[in-house]
Tab-separated table of C-alpha atoms in Angstrom:
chain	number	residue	atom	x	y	z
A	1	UNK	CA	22.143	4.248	1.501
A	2	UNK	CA	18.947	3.042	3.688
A	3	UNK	CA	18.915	0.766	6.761
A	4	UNK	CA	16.461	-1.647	6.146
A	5	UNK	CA	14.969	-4.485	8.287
A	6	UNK	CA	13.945	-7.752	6.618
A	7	UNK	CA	11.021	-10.029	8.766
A	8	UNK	CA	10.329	-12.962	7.564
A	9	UNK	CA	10.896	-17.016	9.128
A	10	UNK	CA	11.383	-18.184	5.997
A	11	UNK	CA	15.247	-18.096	4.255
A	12	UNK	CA	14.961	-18.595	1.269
A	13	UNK	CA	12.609	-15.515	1.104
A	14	UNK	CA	14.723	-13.424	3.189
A	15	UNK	CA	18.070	-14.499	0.775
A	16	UNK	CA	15.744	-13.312	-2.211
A	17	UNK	CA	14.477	-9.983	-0.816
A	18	UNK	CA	18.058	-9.352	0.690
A	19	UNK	CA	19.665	-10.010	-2.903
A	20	UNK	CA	16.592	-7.064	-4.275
A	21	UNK	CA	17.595	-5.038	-1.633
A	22	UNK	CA	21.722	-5.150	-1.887
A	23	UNK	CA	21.107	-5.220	-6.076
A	24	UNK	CA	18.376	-2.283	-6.111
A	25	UNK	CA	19.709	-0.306	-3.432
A	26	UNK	CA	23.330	-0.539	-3.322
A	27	UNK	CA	25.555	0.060	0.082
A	28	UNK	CA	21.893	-0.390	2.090
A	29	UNK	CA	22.569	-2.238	5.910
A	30	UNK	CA	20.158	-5.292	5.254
A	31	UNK	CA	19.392	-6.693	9.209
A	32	UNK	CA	17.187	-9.868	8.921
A	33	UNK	CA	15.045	-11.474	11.654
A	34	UNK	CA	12.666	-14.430	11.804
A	35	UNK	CA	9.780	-13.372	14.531
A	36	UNK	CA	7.852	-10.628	15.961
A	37	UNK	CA	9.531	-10.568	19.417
A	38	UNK	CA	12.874	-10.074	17.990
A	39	UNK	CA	11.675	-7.392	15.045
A	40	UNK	CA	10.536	-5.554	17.883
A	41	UNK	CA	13.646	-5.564	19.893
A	42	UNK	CA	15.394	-4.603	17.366
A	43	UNK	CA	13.535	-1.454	16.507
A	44	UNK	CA	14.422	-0.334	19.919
A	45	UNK	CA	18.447	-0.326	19.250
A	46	UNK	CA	17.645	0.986	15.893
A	47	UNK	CA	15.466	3.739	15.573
A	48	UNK	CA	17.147	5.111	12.626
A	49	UNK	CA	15.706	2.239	10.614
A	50	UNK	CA	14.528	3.255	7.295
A	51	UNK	CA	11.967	0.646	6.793
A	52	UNK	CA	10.435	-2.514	8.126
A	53	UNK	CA	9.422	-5.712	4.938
A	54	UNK	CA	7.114	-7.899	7.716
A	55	UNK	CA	5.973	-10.888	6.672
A	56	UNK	CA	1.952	-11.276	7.811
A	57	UNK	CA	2.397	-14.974	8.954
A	58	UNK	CA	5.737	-15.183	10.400
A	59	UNK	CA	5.863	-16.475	14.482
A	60	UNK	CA	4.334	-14.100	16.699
A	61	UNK	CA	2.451	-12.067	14.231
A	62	UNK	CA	-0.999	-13.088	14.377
A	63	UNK	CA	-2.127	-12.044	11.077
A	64	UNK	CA	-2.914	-8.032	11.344
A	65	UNK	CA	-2.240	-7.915	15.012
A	66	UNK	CA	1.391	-7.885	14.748
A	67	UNK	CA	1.291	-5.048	12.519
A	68	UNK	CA	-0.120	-2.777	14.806
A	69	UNK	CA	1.609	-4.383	18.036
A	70	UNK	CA	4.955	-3.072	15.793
A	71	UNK	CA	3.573	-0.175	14.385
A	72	UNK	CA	2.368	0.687	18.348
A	73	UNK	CA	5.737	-0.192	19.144
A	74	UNK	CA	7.694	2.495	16.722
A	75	UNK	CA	5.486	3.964	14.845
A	76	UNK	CA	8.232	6.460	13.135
A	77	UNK	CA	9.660	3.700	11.152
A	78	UNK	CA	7.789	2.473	8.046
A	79	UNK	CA	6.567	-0.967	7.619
A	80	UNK	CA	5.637	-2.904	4.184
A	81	UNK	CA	3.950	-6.242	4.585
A	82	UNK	CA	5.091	-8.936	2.334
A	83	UNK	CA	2.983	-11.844	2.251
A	84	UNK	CA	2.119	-14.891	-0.088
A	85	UNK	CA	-1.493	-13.187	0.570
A	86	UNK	CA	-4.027	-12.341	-2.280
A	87	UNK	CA	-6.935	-11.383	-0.577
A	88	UNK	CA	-7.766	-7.573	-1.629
A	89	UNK	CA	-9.915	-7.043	1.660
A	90	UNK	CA	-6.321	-8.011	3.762
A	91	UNK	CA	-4.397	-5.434	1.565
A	92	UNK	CA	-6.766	-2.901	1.851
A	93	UNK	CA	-6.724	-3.756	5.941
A	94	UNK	CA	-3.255	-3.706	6.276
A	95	UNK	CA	-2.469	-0.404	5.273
A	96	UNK	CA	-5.335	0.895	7.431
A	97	UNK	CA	-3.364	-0.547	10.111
A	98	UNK	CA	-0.561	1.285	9.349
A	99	UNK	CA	1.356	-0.189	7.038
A	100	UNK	CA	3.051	1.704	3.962
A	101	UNK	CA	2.823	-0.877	1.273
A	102	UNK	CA	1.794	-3.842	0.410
A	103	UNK	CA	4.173	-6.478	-1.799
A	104	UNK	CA	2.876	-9.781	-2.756
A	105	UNK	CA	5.598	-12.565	-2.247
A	106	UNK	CA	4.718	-13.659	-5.715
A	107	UNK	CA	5.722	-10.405	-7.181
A	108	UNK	CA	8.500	-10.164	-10.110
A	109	UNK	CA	12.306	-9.141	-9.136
A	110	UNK	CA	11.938	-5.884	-10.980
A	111	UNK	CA	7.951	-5.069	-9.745
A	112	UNK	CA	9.563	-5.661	-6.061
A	113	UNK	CA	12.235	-3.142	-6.407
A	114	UNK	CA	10.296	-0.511	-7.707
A	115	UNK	CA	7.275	-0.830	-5.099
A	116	UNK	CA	10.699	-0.433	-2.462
A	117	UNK	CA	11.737	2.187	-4.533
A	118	UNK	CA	8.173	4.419	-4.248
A	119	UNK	CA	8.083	3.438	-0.833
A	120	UNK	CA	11.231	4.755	0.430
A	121	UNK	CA	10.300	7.986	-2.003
A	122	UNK	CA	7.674	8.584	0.600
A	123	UNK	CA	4.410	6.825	-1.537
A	124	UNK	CA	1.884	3.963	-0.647
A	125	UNK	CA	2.215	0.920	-2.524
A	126	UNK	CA	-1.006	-1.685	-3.363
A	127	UNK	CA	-0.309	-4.341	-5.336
A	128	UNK	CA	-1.990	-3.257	-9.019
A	129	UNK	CA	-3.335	-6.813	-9.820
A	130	UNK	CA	-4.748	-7.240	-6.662
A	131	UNK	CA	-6.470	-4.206	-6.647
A	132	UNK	CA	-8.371	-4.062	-9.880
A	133	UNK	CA	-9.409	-7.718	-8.943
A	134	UNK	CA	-13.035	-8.056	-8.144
A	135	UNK	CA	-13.629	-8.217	-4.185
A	136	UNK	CA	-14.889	-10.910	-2.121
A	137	UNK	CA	-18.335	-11.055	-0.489
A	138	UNK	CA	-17.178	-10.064	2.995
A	139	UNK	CA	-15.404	-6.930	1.581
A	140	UNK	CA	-18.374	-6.092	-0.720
A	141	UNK	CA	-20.407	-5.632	2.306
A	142	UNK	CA	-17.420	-3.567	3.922
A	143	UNK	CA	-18.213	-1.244	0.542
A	144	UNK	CA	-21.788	-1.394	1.586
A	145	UNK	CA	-21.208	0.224	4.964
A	146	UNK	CA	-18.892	3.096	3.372
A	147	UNK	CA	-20.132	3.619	0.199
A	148	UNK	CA	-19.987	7.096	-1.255
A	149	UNK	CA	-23.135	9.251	-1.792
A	150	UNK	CA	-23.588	9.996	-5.219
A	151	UNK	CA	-23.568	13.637	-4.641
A	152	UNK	CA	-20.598	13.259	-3.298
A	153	UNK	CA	-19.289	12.037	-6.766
A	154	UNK	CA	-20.581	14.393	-9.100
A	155	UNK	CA	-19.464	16.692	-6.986
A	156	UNK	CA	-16.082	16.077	-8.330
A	157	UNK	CA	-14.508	17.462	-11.581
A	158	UNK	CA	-13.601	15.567	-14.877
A	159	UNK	CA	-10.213	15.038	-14.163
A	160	UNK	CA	-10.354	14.150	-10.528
A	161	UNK	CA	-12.773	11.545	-11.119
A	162	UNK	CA	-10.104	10.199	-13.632
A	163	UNK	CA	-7.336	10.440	-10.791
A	164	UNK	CA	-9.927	8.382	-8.528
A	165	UNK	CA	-10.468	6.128	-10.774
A	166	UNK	CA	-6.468	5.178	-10.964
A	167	UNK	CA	-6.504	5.705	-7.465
A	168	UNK	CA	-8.555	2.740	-7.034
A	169	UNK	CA	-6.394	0.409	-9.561
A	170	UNK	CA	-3.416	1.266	-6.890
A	171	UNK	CA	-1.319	3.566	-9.172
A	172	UNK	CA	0.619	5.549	-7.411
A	173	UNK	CA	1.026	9.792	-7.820
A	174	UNK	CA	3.615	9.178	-10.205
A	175	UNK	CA	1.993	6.547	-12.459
A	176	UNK	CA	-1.422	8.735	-12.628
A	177	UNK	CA	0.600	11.839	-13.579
A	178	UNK	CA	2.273	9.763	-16.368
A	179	UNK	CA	-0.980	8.080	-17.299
A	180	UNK	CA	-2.752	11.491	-17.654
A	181	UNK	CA	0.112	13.541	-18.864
A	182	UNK	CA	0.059	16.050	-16.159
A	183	UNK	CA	2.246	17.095	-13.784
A	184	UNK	CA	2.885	14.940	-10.352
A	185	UNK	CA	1.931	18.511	-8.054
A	186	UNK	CA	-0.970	18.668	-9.976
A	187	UNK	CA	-2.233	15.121	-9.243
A	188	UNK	CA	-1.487	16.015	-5.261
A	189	UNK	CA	-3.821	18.479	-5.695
A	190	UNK	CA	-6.176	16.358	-7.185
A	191	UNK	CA	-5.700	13.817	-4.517
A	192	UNK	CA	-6.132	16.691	-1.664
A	193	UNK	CA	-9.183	18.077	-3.579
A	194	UNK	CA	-10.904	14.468	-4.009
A	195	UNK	CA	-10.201	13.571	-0.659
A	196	UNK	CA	-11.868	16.997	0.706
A	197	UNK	CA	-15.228	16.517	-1.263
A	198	UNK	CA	-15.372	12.457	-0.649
A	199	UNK	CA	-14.902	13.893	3.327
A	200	UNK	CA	-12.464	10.982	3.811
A	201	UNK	CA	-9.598	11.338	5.857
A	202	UNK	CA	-6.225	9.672	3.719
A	203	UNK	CA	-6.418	7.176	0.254
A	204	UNK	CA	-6.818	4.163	1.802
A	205	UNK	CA	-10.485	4.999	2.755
A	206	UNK	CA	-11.098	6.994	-0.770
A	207	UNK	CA	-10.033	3.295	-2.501
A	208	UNK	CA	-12.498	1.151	-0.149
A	209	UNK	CA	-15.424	3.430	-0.916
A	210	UNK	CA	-14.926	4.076	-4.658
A	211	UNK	CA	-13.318	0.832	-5.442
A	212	UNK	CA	-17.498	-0.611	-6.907
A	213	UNK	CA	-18.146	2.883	-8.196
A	214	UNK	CA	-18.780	2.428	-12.354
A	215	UNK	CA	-16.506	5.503	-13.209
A	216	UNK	CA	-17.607	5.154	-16.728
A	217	UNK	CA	-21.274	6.097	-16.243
A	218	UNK	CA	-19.862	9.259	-14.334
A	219	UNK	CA	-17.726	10.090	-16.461
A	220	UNK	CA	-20.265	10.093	-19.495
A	221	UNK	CA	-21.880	13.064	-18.208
């Protein structure tokens, strides 16, 4: 069904994300490597890969470099970090670096299988917890230097300022449509509207500068 690379030095996490993989997405080809050098070697026999589960600390990596040294490397195949990480500001880094997803090692069986699952449907995933948690100093100040204008806010409608708002608790297109009984096209459109206004260029950069905003207190108005 998919062709999916697992990096990660660690085993026993590679036997437990193998097992998701082979139970959630039957008749997949699981390959499974334990450093940088060789994930990247082996993106250039298979360029048909379907996506990349990198673990942040593995040999070779060096933290957020490795991402991009892959993602520089082949940057037509999709890559999810999965890390024992919590830190919101990493998360939010990571997929500005060009990763697809972000799954926390810590995650449930069934919460891992559907974040693989909207990720091979073509969606970003952020770990929800993690992203309705409060951020640290260093990334407060990163909000600082990118916050939105207020203008820019009220220049947005209602029920875009609603699909912000569960932007920034990482739901994906799917969830929000759910959430605010509408239809999943109709949230795109939301998302392309918002995105236009806030004069930001994907959702990544629409989370790190609404992520402080107090939606309530807009959406009083």
């Amino acid at each position: 069904m998919y062709k999916i690379l697992i990096a990660d030095d660690h085993p026993l996490f590679r036997e437990a994300i193998h097992n998701v993989i082979a139970d959630g997405f039957p008749g997949s080809e699981i390959m499974e490597t334990a450093d940088l050098d060789s994930a990247l070697e082996l993106t250039q026999s298979h360029d048909d890969l379907d996506l990349i589960l990198l673990d942040l600390n593995m040999p070779g990596m060096h933290g957020l470099g490795g991402l991009m040294n892959l993602r520089n490397e082949a940057p037509t195949i999709p890559v999810v970090i999965v890390s024992a990480e919590q830190d919101k500001q990493i998360v939010l880094q990571a997929i500005t670096y060009g990763a697809v997803g972000f799954i926390t090692k810590s995650s449930p069986r069934a919460q891992m299988t559907d974040a693989i699952a909207q990720i091979l449907d073509g969606n970003v995933y952020l770990p929800p917890d993690i992203i309705r948690s409060q951020k640290s100093n260093s990334s407060r100040q990163h909000h600082d230097n990118h916050s939105i204008a207020p203008e820019l806010l009220q220049a947005l409608t209602r029920k875009q300022l609603l699909v912000l708002e569960r932007m920034t608790k990482g739901e994906s297109n799917k969830q929000i449509a759910y959430s605010l009984d509408i239809a999943e096209t109709t949230v795109k459109a939301h998302v392309s509207a918002i995105l236009r206004k806030l004069g930001v260029h994907n959702r990544v950069q629409a989370i790190l500068s609404a992520g402080d905003i107090d939606f309530a207190s807009y959406l009083r108005r």
